[in-house]
Coordinates of N, CA, C and O in Angstrom, one line a residue:
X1 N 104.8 88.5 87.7 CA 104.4 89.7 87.1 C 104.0 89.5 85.6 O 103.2 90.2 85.1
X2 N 104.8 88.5 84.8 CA 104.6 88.5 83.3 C 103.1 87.8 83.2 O 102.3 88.2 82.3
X3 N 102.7 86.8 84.2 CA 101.7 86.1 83.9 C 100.5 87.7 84.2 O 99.5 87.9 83.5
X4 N 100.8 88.3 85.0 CA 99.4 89.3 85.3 C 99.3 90.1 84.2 O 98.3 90.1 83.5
X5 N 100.5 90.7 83.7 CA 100.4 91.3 82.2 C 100.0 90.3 81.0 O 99.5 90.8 80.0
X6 N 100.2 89.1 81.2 CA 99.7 88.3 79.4 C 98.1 88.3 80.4 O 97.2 88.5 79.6
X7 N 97.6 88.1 81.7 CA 96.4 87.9 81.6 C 95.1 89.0 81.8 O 93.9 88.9 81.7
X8 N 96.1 90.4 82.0 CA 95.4 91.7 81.8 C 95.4 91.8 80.3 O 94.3 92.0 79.9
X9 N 96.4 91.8 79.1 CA 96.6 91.9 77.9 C 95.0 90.9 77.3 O 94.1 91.2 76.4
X10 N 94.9 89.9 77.9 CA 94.2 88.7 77.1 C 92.4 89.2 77.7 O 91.4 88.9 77.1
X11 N 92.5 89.6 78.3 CA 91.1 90.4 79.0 C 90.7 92.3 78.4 O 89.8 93.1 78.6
X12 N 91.9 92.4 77.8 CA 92.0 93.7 77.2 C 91.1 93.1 75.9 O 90.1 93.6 75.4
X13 N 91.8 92.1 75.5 CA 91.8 92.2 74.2 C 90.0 91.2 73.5 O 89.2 91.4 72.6
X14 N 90.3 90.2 74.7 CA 88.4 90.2 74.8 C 87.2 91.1 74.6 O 86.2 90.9 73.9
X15 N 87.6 92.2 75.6 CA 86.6 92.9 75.9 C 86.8 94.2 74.4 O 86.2 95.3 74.6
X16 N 87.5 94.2 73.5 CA 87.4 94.8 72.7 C 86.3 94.3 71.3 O 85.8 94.9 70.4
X17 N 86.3 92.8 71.7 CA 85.5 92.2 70.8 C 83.8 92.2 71.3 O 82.8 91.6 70.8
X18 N 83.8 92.8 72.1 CA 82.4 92.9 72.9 C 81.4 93.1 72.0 O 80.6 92.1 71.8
X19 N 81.1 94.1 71.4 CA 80.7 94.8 70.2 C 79.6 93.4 69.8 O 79.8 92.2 69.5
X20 N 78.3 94.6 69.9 CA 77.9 93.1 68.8 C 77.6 93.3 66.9 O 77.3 94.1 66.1
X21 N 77.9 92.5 66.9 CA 78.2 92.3 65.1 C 77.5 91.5 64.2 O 77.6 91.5 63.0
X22 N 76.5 90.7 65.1 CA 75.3 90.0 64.1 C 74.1 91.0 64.9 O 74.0 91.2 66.1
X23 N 73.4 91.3 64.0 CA 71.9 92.4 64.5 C 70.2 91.6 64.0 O 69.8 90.9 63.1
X24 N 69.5 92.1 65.0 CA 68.1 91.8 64.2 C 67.0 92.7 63.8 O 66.7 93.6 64.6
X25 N 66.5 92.5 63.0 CA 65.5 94.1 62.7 C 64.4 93.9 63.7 O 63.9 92.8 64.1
X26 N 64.1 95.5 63.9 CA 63.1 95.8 64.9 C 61.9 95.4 64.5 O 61.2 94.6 65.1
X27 N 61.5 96.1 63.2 CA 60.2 95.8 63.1 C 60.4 95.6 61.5 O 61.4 95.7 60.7
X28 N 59.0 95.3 61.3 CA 58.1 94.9 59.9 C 58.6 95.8 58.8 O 58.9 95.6 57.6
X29 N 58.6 96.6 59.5 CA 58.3 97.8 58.4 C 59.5 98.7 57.7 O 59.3 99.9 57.5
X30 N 60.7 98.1 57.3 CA 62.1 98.4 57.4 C 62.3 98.3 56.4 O 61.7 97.4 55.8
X31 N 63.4 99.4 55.7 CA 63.7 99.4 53.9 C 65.0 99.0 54.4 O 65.1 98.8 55.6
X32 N 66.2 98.8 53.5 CA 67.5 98.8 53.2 C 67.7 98.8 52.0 O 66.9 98.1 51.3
X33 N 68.6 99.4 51.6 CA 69.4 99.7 50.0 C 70.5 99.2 50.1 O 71.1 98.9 51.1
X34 N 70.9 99.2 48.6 CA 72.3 98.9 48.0 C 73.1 100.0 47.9 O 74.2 100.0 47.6
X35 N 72.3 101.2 48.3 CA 73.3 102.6 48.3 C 72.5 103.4 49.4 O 71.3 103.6 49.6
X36 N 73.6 104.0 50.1 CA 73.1 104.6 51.2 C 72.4 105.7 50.9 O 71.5 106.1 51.7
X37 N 72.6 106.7 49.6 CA 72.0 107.7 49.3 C 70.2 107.5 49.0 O 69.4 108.4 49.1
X38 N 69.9 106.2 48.7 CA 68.4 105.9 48.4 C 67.6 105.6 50.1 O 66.5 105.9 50.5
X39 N 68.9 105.0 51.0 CA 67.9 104.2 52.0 C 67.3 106.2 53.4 O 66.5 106.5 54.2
X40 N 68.9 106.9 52.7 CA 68.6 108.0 53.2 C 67.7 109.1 52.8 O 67.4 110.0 53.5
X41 N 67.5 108.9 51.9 CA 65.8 109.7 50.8 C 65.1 109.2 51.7 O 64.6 109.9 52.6
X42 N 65.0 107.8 51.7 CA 63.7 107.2 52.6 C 63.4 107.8 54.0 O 62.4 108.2 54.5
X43 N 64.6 107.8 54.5 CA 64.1 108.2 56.0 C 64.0 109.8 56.0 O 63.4 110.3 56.9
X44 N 64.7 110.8 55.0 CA 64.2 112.0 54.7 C 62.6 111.9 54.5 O 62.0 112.9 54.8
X45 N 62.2 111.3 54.1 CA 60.6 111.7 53.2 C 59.5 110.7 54.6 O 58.3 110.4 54.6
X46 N 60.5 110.4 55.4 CA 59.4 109.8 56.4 C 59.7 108.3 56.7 O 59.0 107.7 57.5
X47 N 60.5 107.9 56.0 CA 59.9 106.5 56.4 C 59.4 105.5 55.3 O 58.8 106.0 54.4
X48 N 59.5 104.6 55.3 CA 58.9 103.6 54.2 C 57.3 103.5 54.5 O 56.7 102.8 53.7
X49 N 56.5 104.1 55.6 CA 55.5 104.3 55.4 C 54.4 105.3 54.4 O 53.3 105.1 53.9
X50 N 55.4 106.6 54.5 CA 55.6 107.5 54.1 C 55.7 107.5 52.5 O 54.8 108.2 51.9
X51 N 56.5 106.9 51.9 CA 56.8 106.7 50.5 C 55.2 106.9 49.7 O 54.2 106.2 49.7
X52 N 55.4 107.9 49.1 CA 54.7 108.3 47.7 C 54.7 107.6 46.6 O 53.7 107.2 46.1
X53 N 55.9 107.3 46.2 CA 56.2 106.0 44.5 C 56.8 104.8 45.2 O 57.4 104.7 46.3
X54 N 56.7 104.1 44.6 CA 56.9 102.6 44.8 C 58.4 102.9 45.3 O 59.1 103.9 45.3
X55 N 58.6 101.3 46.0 CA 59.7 101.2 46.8 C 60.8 101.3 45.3 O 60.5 100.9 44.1
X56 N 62.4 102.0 45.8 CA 63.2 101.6 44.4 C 63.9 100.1 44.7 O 64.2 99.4 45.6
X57 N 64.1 100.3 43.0 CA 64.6 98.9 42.9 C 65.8 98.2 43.4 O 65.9 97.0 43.2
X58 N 67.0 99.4 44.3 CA 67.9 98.9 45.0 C 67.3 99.0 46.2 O 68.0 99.7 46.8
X59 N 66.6 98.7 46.7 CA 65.6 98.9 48.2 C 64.8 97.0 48.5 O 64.2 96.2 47.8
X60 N 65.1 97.0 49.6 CA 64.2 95.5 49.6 C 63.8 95.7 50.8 O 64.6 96.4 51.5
X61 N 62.5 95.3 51.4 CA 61.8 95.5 52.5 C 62.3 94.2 53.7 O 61.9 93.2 53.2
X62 N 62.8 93.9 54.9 CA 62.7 93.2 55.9 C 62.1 93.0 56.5 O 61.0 93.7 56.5
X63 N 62.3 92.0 57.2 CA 61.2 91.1 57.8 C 61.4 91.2 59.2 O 62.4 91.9 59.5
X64 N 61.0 90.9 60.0 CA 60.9 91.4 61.6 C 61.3 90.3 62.3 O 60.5 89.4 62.3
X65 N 62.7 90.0 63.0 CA 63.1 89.6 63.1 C 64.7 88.6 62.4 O 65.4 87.7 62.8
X66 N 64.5 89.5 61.3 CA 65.7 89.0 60.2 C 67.5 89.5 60.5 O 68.0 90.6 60.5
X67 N 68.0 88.3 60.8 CA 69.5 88.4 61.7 C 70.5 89.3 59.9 O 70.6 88.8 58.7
X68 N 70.9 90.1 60.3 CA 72.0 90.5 59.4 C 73.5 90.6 59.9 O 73.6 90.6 61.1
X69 N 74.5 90.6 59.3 CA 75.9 90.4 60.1 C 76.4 91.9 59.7 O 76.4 92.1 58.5
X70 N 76.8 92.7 60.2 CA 77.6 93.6 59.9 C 79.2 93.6 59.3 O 80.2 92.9 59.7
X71 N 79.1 94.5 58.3 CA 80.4 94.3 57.7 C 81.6 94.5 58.8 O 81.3 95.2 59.8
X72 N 82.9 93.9 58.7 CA 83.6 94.4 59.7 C 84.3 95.5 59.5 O 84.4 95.8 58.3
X73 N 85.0 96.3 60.5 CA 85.1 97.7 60.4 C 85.0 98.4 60.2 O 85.8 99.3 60.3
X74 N 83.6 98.5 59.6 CA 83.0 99.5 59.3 C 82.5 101.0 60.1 O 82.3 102.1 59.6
X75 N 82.4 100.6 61.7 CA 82.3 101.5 62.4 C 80.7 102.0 62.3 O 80.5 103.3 62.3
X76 N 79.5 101.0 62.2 CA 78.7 100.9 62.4 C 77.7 101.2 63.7 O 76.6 101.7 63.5
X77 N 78.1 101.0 65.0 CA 77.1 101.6 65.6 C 77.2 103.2 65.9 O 76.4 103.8 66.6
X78 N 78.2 103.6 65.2 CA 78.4 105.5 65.3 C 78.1 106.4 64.1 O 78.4 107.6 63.8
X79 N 77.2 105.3 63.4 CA 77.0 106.1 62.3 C 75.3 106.0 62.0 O 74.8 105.1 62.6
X80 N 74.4 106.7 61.3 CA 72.8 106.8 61.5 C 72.5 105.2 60.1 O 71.6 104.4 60.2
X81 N 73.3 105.2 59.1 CA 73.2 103.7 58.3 C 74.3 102.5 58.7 O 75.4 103.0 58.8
X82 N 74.3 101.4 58.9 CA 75.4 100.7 58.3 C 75.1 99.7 57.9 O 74.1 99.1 58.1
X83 N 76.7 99.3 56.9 CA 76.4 98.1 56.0 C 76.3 96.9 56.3 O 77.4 96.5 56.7
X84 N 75.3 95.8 56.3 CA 75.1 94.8 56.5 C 75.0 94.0 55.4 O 75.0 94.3 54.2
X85 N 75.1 92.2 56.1 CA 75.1 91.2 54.9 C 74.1 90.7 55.3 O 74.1 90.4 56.5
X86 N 72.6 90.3 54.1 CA 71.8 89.8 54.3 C 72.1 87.7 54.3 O 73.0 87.4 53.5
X87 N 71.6 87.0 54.7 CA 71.6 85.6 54.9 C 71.6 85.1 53.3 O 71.5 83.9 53.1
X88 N 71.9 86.0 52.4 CA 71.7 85.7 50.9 C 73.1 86.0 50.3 O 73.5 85.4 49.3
X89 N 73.8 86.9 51.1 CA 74.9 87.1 51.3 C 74.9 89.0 50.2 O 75.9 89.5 49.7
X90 N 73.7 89.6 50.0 CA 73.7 90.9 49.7 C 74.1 91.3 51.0 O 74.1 90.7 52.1
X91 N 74.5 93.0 50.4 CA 75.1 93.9 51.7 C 74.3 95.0 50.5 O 74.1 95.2 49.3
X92 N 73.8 95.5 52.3 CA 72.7 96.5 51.9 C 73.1 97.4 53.1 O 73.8 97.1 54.0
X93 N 72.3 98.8 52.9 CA 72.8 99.8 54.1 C 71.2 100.0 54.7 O 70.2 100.6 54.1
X94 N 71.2 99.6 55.8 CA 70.0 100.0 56.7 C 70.4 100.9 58.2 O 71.5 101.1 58.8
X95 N 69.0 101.3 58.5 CA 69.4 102.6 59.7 C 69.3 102.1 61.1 O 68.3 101.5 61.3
X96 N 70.0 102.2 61.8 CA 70.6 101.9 63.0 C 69.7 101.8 63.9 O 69.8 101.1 64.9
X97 N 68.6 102.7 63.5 CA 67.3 102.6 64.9 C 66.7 101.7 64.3 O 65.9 101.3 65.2
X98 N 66.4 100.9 63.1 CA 65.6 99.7 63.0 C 66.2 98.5 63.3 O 65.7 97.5 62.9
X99 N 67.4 98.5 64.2 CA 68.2 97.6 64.8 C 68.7 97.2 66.1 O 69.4 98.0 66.8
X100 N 68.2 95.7 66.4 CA 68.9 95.9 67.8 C 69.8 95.2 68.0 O 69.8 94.7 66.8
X101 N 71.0 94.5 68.7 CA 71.9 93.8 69.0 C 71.1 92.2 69.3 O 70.1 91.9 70.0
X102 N 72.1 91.4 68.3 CA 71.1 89.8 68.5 C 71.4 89.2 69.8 O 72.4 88.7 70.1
X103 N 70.7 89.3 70.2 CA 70.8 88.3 71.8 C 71.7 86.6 71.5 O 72.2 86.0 72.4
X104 N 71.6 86.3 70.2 CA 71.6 84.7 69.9 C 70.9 83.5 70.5 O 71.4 82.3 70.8
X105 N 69.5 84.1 70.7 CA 68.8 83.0 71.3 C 67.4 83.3 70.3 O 66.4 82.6 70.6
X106 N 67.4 84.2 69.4 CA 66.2 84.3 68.2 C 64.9 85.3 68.8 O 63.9 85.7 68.2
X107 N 65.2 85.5 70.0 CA 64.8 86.5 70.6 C 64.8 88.2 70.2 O 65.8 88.7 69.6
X108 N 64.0 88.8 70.4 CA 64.4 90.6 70.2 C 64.2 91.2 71.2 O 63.9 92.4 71.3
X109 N 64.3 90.3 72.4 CA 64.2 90.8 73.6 C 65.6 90.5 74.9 O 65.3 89.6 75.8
X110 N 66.7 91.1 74.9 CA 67.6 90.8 76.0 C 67.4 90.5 77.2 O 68.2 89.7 77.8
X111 N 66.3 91.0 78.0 CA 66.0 90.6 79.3 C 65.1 89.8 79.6 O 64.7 89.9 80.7
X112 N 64.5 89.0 78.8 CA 63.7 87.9 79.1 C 63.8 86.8 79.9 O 64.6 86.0 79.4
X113 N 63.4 86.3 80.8 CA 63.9 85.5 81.9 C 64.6 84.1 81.3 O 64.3 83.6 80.2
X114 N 65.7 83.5 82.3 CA 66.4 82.1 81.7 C 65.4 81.4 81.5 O 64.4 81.5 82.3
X115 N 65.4 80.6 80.1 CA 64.5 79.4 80.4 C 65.8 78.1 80.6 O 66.1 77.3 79.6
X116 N 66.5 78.0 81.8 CA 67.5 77.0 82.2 C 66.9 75.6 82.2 O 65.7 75.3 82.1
X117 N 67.8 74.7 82.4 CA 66.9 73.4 82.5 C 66.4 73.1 83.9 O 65.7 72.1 84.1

């Protein structure tokens, strides 16, 4: 009985790490800020297509396909921004729909067939 409980406990506690927590951006065309009040102007006024005055100076544009790691605990996929760390090691707040879950194979596509040996 003790072994089925340490090996339901150890499958509990797996499956709580499921969550993915390194992300890759959707597309080209993606702002993120150093403060969520600027990256959320942006998506009020449209979009970084949209933008009237120059991008601001806490704002940096991504690149399509660019891996960010999510801060931990943050509680990031329930929220419309979250904070990420760029590969430079900035944390910037970008919006949730310009993001998908990294496959870890450099892909932005999950169901792409095995390339097995």
């Amino acid at each position: 009985m003790k072994r089925w409980v340490f090996g339901f406990a150890v499958l509990m506690a797996g499956s709580g790490v499921a969550h993915a927590d390194v992300w890759m951006v959707k597309a080209s065309d993606v702002l993120a800020c150093t403060d969520r009040d600027s990256v959320a102007a942006i998506d009020a006024a449209g979009g970084p297509s949209a933008l009237k005055t120059p991008v601001p100076d806490s704002c940096v544009r991504l690149y399509m396909g660019e891996r960010l790691i999510e801060r931990p605990n943050a509680a990031a996929g329930f929220d419309t921004y979250i904070i990420a760390q760029r590969a430079d090691g900035t944390e910037i707040y970008v919006p949730t729909n310009a993001l998908t879950a990294d496959p870890g194979s450099g892909s932005l596509s999950d169901d792409r067939p095995d390339q097995g040996p």
